[in-house]
Short mmCIF file of C-alpha atoms and ligand atoms in Angstrom, two decimals:
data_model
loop_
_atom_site.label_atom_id
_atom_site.label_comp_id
_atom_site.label_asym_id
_atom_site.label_seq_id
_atom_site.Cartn_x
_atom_site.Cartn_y
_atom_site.Cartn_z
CA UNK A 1 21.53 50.91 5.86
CA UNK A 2 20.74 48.93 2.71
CA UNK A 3 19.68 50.08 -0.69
CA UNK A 4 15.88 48.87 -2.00
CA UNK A 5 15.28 48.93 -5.52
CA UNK A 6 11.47 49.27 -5.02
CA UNK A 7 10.81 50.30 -1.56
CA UNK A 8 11.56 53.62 -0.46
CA UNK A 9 12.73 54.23 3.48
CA UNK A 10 11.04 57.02 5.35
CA UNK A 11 13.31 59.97 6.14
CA UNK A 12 11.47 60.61 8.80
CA UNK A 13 11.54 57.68 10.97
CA UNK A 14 13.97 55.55 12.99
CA UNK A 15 14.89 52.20 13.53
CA UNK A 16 13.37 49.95 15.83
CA UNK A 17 16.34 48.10 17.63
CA UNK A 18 16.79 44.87 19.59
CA UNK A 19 15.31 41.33 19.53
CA UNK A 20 11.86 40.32 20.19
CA UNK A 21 12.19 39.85 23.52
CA UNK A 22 13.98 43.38 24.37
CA UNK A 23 12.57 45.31 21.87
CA UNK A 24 14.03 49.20 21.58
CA UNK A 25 11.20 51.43 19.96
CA UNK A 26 12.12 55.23 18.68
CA UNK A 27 8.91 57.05 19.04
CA UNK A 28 9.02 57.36 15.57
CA UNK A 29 9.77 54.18 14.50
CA UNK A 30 9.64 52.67 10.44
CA UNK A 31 7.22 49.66 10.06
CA UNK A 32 7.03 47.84 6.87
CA UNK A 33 3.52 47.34 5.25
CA UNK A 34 2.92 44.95 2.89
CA UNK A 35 -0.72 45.90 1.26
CA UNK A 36 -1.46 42.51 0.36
CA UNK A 37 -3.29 41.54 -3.00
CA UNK A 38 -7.19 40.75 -3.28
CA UNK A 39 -8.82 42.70 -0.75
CA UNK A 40 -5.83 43.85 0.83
CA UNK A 41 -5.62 47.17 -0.24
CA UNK A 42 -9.53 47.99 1.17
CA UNK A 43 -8.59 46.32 4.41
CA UNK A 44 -5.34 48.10 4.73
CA UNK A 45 -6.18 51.46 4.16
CA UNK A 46 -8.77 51.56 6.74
CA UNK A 47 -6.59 50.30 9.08
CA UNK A 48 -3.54 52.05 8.21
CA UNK A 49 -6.49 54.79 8.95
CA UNK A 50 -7.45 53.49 12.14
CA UNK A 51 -4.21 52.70 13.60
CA UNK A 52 -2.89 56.47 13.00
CA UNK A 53 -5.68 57.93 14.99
CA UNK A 54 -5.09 55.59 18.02
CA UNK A 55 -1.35 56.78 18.18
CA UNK A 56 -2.24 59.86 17.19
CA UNK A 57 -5.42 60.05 20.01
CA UNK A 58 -3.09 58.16 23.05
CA UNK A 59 0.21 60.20 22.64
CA UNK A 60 -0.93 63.90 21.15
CA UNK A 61 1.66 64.00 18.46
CA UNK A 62 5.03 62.54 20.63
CA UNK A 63 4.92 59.51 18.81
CA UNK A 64 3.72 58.23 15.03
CA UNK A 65 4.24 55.22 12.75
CA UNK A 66 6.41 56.05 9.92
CA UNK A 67 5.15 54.02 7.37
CA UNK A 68 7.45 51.99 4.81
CA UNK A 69 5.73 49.98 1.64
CA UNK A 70 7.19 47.07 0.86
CA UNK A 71 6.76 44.55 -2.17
CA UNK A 72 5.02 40.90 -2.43
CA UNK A 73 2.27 39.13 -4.00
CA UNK A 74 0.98 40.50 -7.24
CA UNK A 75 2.06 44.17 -6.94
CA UNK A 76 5.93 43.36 -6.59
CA UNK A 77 5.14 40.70 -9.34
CA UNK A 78 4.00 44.02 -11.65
CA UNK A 79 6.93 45.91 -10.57
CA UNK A 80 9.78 44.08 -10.30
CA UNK A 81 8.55 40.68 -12.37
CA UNK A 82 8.99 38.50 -8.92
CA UNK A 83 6.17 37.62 -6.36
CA UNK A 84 8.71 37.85 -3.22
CA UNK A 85 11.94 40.33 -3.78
CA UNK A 86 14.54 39.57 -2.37
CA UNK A 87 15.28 43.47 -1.15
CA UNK A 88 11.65 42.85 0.88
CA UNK A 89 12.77 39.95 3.29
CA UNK A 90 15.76 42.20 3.82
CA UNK A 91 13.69 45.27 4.52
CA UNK A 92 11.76 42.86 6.96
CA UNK A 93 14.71 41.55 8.98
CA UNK A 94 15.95 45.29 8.87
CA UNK A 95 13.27 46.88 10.33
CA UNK A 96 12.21 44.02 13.08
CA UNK A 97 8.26 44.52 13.19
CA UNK A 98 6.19 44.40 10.14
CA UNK A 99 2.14 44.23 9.00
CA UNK A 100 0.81 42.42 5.84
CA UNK A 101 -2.58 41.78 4.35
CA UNK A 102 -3.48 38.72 2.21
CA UNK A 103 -1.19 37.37 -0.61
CA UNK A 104 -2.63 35.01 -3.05
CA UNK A 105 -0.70 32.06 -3.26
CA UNK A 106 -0.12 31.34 -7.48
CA UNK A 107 -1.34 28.61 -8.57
CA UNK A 108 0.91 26.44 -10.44
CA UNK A 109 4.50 26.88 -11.61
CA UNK A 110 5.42 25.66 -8.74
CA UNK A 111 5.43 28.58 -7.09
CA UNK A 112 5.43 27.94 -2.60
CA UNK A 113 3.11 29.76 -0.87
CA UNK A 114 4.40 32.99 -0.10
CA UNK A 115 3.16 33.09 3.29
CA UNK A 116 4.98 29.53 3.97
CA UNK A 117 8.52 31.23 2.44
CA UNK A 118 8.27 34.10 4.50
CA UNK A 119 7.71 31.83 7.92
CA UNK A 120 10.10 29.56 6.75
CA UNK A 121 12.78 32.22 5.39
CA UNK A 122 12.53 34.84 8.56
CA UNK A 123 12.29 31.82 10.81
CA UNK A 124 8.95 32.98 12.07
CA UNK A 125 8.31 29.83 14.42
CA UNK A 126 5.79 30.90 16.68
CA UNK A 127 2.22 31.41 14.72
CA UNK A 128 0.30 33.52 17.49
CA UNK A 129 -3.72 33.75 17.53
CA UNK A 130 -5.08 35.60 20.00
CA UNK A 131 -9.20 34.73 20.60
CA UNK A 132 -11.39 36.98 22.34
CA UNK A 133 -15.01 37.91 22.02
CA UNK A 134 -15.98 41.67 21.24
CA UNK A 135 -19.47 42.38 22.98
CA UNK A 136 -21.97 42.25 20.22
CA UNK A 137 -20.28 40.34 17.61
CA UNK A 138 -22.25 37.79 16.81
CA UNK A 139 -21.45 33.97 18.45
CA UNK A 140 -22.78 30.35 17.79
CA UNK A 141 -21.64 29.66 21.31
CA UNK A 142 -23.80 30.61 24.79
CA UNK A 143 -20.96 32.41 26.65
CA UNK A 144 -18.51 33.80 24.29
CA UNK A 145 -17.34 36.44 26.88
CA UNK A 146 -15.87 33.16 28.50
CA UNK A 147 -13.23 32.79 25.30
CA UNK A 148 -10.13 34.47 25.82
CA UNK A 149 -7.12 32.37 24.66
CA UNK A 150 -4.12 32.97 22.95
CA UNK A 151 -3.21 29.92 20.65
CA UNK A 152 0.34 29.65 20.02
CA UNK A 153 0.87 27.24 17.09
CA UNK A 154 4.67 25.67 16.11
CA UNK A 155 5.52 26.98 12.54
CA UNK A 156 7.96 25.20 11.34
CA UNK A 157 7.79 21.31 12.34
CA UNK A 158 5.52 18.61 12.33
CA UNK A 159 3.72 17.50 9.20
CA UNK A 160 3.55 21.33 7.75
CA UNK A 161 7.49 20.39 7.18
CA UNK A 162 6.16 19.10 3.83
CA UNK A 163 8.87 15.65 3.87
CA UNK A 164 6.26 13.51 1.99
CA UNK A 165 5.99 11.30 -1.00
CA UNK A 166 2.94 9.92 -3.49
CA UNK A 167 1.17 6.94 -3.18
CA UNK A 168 3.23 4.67 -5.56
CA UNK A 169 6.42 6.97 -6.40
CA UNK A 170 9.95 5.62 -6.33
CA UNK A 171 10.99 7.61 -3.31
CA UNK A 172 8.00 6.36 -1.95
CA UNK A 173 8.71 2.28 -2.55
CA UNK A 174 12.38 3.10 -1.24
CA UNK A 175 10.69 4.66 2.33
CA UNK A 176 8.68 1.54 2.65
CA UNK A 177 11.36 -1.16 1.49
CA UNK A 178 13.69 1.09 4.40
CA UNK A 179 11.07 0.68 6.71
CA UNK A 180 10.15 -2.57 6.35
CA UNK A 181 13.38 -4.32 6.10
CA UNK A 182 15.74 -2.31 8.16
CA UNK A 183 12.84 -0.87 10.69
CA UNK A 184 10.43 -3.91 11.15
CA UNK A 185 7.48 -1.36 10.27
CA UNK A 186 4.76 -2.82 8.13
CA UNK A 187 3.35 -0.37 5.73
CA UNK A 188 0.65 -1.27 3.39
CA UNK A 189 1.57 -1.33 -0.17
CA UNK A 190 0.86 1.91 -2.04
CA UNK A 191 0.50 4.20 0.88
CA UNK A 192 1.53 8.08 0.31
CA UNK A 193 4.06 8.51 3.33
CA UNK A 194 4.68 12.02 4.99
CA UNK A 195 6.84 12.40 7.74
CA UNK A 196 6.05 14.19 11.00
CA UNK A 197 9.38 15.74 12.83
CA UNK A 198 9.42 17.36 15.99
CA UNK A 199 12.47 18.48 17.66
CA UNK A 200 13.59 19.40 21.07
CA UNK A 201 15.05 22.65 19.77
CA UNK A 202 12.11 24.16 17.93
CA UNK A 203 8.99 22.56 20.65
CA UNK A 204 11.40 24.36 23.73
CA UNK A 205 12.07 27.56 21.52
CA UNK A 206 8.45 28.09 21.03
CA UNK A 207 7.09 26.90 24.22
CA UNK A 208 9.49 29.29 25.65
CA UNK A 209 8.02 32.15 24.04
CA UNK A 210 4.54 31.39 24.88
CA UNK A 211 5.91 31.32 28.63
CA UNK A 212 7.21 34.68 28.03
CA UNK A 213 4.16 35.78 26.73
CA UNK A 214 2.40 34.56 29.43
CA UNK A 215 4.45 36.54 31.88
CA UNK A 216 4.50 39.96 30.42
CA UNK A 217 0.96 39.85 30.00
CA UNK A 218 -0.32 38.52 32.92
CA UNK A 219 -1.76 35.21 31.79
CA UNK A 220 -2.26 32.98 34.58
CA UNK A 221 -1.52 29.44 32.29
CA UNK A 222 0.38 27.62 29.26
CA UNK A 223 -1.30 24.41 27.87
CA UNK A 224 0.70 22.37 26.00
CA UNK A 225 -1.72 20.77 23.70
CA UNK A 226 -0.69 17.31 22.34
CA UNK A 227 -2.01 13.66 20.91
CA UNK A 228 1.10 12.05 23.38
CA UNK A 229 -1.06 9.19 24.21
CA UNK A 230 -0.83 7.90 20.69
CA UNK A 231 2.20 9.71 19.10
CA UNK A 232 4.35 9.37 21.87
CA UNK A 233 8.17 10.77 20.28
CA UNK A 234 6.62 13.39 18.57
CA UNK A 235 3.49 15.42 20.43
CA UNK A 236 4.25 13.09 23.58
CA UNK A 237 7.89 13.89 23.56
CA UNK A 238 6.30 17.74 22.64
CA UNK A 239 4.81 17.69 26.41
CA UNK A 240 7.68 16.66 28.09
CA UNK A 241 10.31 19.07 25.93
CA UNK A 242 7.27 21.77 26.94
CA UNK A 243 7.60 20.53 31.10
CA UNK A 244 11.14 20.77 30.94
CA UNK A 245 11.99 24.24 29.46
CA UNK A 246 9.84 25.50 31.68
CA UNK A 247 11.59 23.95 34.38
CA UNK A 248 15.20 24.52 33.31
CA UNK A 249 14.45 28.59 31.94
CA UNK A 250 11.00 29.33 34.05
CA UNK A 251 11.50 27.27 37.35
CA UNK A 252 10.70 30.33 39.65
CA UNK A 253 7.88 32.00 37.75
CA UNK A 254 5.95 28.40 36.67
CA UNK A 255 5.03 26.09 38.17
CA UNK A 256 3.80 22.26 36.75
CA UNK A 257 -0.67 22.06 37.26
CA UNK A 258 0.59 18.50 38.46
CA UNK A 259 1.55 20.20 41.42
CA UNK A 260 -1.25 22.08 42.37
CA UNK A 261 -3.13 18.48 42.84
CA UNK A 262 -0.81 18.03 45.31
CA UNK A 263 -2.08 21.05 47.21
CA UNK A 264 0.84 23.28 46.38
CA UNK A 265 -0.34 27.17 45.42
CA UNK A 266 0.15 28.92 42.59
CA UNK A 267 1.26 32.30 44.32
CA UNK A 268 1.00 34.53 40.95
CA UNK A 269 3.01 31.55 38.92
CA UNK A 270 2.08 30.58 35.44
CA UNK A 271 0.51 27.15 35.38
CA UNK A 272 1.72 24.80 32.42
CA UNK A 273 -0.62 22.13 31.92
CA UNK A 274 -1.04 19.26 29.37
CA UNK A 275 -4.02 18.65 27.43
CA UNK A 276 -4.89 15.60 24.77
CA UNK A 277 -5.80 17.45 21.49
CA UNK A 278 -9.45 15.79 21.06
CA UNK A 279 -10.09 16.49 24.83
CA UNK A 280 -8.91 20.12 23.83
CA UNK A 281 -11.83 21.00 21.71
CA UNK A 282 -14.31 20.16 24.08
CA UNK A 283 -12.58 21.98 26.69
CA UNK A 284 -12.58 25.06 24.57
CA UNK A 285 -15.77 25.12 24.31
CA UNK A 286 -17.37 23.64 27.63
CA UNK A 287 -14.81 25.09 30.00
CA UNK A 288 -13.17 28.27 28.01
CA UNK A 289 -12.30 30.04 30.70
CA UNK A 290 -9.72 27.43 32.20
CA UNK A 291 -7.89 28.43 29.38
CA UNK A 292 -5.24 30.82 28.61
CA UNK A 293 -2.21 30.54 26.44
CA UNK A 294 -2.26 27.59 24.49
CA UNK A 295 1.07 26.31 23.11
CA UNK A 296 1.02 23.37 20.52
CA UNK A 297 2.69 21.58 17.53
CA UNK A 298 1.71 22.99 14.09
CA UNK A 299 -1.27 21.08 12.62
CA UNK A 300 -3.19 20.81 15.71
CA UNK A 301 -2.50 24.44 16.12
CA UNK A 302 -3.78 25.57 12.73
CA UNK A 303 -7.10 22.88 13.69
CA UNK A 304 -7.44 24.93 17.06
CA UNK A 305 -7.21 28.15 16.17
CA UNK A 306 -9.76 28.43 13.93
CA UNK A 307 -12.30 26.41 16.15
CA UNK A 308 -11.50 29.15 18.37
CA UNK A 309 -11.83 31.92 16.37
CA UNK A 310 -15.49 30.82 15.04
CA UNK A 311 -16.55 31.28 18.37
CA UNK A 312 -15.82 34.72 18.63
CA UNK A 313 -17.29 35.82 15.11
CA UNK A 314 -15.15 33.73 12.95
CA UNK A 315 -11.80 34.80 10.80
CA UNK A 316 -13.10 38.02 9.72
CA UNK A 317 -12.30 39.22 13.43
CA UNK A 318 -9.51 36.73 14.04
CA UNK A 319 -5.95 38.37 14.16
CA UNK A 320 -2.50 36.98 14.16
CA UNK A 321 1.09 37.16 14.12
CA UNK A 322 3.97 34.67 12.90
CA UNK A 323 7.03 36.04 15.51
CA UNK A 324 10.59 35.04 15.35
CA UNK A 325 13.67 35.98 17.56
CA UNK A 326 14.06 38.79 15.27
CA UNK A 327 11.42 39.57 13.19
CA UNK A 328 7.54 39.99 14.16
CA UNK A 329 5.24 39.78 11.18
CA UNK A 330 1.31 40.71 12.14
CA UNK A 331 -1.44 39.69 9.22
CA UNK A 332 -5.00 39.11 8.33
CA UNK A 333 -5.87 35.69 8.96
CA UNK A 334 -7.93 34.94 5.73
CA UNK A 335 -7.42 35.30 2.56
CA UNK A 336 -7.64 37.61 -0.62
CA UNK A 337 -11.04 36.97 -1.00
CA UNK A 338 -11.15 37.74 -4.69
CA UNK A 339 -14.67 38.08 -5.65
CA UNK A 340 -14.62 41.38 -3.33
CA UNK A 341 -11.69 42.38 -4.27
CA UNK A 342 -11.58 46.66 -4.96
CA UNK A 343 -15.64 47.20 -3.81
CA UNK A 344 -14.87 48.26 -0.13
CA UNK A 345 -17.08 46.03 1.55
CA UNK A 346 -15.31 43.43 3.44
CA UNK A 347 -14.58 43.75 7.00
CA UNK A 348 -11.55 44.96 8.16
CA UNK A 349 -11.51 43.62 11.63
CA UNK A 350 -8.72 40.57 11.14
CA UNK A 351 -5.84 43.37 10.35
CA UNK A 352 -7.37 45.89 12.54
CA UNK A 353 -6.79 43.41 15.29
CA UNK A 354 -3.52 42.29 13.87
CA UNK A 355 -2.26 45.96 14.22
CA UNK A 356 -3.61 45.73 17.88
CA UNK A 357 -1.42 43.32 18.54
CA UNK A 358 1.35 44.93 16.91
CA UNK A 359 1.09 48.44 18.66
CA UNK A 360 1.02 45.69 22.02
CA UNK A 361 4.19 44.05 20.72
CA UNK A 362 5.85 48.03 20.57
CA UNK A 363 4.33 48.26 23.73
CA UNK A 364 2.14 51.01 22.43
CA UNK A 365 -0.56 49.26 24.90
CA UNK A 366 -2.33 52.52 24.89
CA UNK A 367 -2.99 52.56 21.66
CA UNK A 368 -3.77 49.22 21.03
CA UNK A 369 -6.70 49.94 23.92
CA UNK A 370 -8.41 52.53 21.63
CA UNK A 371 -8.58 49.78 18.84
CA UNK A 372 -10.32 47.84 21.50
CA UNK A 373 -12.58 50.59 22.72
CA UNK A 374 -12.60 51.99 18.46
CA UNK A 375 -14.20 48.29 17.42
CA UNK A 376 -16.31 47.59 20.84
CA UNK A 377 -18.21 50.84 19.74
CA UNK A 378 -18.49 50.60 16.55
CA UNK A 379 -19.81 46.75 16.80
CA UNK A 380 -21.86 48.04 19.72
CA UNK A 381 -23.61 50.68 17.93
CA UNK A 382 -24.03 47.68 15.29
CA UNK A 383 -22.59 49.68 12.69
CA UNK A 384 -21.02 46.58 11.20
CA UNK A 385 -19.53 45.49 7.16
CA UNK A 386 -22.31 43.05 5.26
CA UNK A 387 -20.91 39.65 6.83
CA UNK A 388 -21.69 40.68 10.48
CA UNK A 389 -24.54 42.67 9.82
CA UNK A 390 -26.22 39.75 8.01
CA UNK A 391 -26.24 37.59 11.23
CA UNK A 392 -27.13 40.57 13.74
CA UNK A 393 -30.51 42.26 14.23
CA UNK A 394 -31.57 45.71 13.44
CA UNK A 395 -27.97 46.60 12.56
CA UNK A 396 -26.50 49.00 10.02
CA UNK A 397 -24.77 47.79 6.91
CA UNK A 398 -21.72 49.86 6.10
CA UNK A 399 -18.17 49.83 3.89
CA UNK A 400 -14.77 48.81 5.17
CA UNK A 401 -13.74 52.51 4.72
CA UNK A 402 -16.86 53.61 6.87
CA UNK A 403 -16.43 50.69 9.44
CA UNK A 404 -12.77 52.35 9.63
CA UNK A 405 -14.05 55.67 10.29
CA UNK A 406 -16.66 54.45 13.11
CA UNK A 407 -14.10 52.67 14.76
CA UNK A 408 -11.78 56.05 14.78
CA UNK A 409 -15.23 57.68 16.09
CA UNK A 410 -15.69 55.39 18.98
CA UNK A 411 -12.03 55.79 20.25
P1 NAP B 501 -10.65 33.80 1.73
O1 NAP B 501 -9.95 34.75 0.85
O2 NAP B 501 -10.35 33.90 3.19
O3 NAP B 501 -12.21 33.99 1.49
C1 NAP B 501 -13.20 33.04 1.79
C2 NAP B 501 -14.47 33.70 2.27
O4 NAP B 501 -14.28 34.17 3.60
C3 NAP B 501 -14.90 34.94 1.50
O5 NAP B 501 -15.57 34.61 0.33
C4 NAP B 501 -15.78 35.62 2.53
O6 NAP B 501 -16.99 34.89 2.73
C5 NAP B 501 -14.99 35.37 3.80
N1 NAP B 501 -14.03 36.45 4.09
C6 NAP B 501 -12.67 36.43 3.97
N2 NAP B 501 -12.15 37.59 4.37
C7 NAP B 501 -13.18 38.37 4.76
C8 NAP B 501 -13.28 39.68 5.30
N3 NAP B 501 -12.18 40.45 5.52
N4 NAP B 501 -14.49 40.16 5.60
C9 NAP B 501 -15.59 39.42 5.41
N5 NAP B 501 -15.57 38.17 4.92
C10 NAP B 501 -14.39 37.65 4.61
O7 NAP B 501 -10.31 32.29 1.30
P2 NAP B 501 -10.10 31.64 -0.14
O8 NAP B 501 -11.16 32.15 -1.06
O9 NAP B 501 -9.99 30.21 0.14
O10 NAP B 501 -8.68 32.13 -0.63
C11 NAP B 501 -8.46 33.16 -1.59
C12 NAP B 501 -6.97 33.40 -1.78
O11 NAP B 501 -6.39 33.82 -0.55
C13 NAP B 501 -6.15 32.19 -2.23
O12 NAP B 501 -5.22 32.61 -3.21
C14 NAP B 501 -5.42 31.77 -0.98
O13 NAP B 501 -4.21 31.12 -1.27
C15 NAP B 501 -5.19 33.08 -0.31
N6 NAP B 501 -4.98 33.00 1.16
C16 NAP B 501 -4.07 33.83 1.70
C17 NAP B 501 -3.89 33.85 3.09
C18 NAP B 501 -2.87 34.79 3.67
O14 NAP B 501 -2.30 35.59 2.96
N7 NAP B 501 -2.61 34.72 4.96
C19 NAP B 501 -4.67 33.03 3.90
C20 NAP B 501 -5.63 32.21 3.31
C21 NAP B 501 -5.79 32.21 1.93
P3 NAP B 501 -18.42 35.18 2.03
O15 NAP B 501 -18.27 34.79 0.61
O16 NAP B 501 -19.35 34.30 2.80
O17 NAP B 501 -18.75 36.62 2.18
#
């Protein structure tokens, strides 16, 4: 067991052995929390709130959360001078499953993102966004109910790698005079140049795992989503990597859509089928239910996921999860929203979800279903925080604490 400086280890609980894919829960197992800065501390207590009363309501007592605090954004900067300790990526690794809220990113110093370190640094390579309508949240689109997806977005590759160089700078001029007398490429002078990798280990890696996911949860497909036609070694070679785990690790359980146009059945197999990315977001929102898990490179992940998640009520009720071989990190998807920072207002739905999906990943499905049943209730007796209430009719404004408490009464 290691030592933390800041962050104290619960006697009480255990921990929660294994990998990701063979996870071994204690019924009493310790899950790191980091309360995030900005509204993160509103958002977390209610659902630090809600989350005990679903365990608490679906197993009487025989199992519980043992809570751990751990240190990043502004509060470890107050207590131990550094936005990200050290001792808190180790308490993450140690302790396998984890929750954060919103960390502001500082500005300046040149300071990464904290969010980017701790993908980068746990190896978190699969960014998963589940999208699914809650009846009575309200939707710019006809047939929300239709939108149930799971967008599973490459962390780690791609353009996000952040290889790239200013219009203009020496590294720059040396790319281009590389290019252009070695490579034969023709680059306009004065062009900023980023480069876009894409590898066979990390697209069949995370392809893999949305296959996986797929499986245990009974999703009947897995669309790999990619611009091949045009980038054909990177999101084109993304497809075929994509086609050929699935053959080589998945041959029995999936089988290619290709296939099925041939008149072959799918007999309970997942279907993996390709999809151009611009194509993509009209099929999301013309033919939603068609799709299921959706597995693509990083940036037109990050584009798709939050097209998806307006359509359901938008990022205050859009959860997510960055998951590694080893370490599963759940989070609000926006950010510290400052201005509301401390007034208990804000909704608390993004983490709430989140924690859904976390109690899922423990395979606490139970209580992850009185989340579901907690929010449907509480949004269906329209007892809602100020940003849905202000698009819904005749319904009641309340706090974050209060929406936390209506949820727990709905359960
Ligand atoms: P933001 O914090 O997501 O807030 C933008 C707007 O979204 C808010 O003004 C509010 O809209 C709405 N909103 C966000 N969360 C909400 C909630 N829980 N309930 C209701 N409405 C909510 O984005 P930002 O202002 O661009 O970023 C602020 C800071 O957050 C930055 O430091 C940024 O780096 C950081 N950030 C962190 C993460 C992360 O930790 N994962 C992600 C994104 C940004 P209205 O004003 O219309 O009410």
């Amino acid at each position: 067991m290691s030592a933390y400086e800041y962050a104290t280890v619960p006697s009480a609980g255990d921990r929660i052995a294994g990998t990701t894919d063979q996870l071994a829960v204690p019924d009493c197992p310790i899950v790191p929390f980091i309360e995030g800065d900005g509204i993160g501390p509103d958002i977390w207590a209610a659902t630090r709130h809600v989350v005990d009363a679903a365990v608490a309501k679906s197993y009487g007592g025989a199992r519980e959360i043992a809570w751990m605090e751990v240190f990043a954004g502004e509060k470890a900067q107050e207590i131990s001078g550094e936005w990200l300790p050290q001792e808190t990526l180790e308490a993450l690794t140690e302790f396998k499953v984890a929750i954060k809220g919103p960390l502001t990113t500082p500005v300046g110093g040149g300071i990464r993102s904290l969010n980017v370190t701790l993908r980068q640094v746990l190896d978190l390579y699969s960014c998963v966004r589940p999208v699914r309508w809650i009846p009575g949240v309200p939707s710019p689109v006809r047939e929300p109910e239709k939108v149930d997806m799971v967008v599973f977005r490459e962390n780690t590759e791609d353009v996000y790698a952040g290889i790239e160089w200013a219009s203009g700078s020496e590294e720059a001029n040396r790319v281009r005079d590389f290019l252009q007398g070695s490579m034969g490429s023709s680059i306009r002078e004065l062009s900023g140049i980023g480069i876009k990798p894409i590898s066979p280990f990390g697209t069949k890696r995370h392809v893999a795992a949305a296959i996986r996911y797929a499986l245990a949860r009974g999703r009947d497909s897995v669309t790999l989503m990619h611009k091949g036609n045009i980038m054909k070694y990177t999101e084109g070679a993304f497809r075929d990597w994509g086609y050929e785990v699935a053959a080589e690790q998945f041959a029995d359980v999936t089988v290619p859509e290709s296939r099925l146009w041939e008149g072959e059945e799918a007999g309970g197999r997942v279907v993996i089928k390709d999809r151009i990315a611009d194509s993509m977001f009209q099929q999301v929102l013309l033919r939603p239910a068609e799709y299921s898990v959706v597995a693509t490179p990083n940036l037109n992940g990050d584009y798709l996921s939050d097209a998806c998640a307006a359509q359901v009520g938008g990022l205050g009720m859009a959860p997510g999860a960055n998951i590694g071989d080893v370490v599963a990190l759940f989070e609000a998807t926006h950010g510290t929203a400052p201005k509301y920072a401390g007034l208990n207002r804000v909704n608390p739905g993004s983490l709430i979800l989140s924690a859904g999906m976390m109690l899922e990943h423990l395979a606490w499905d139970e209580a992850a279903r009185a989340i579901d049943r907690g929010l449907e209730g509480a949004v269906g007796a329209r007892m809602v925080t100020y940003d849905l209430e202000r698009q819904m009719d005749g319904a009641t404004k309340v706090s974050t604490s209060r929406f936390g408490e209506t949820i727990v009464a709905h359960m």
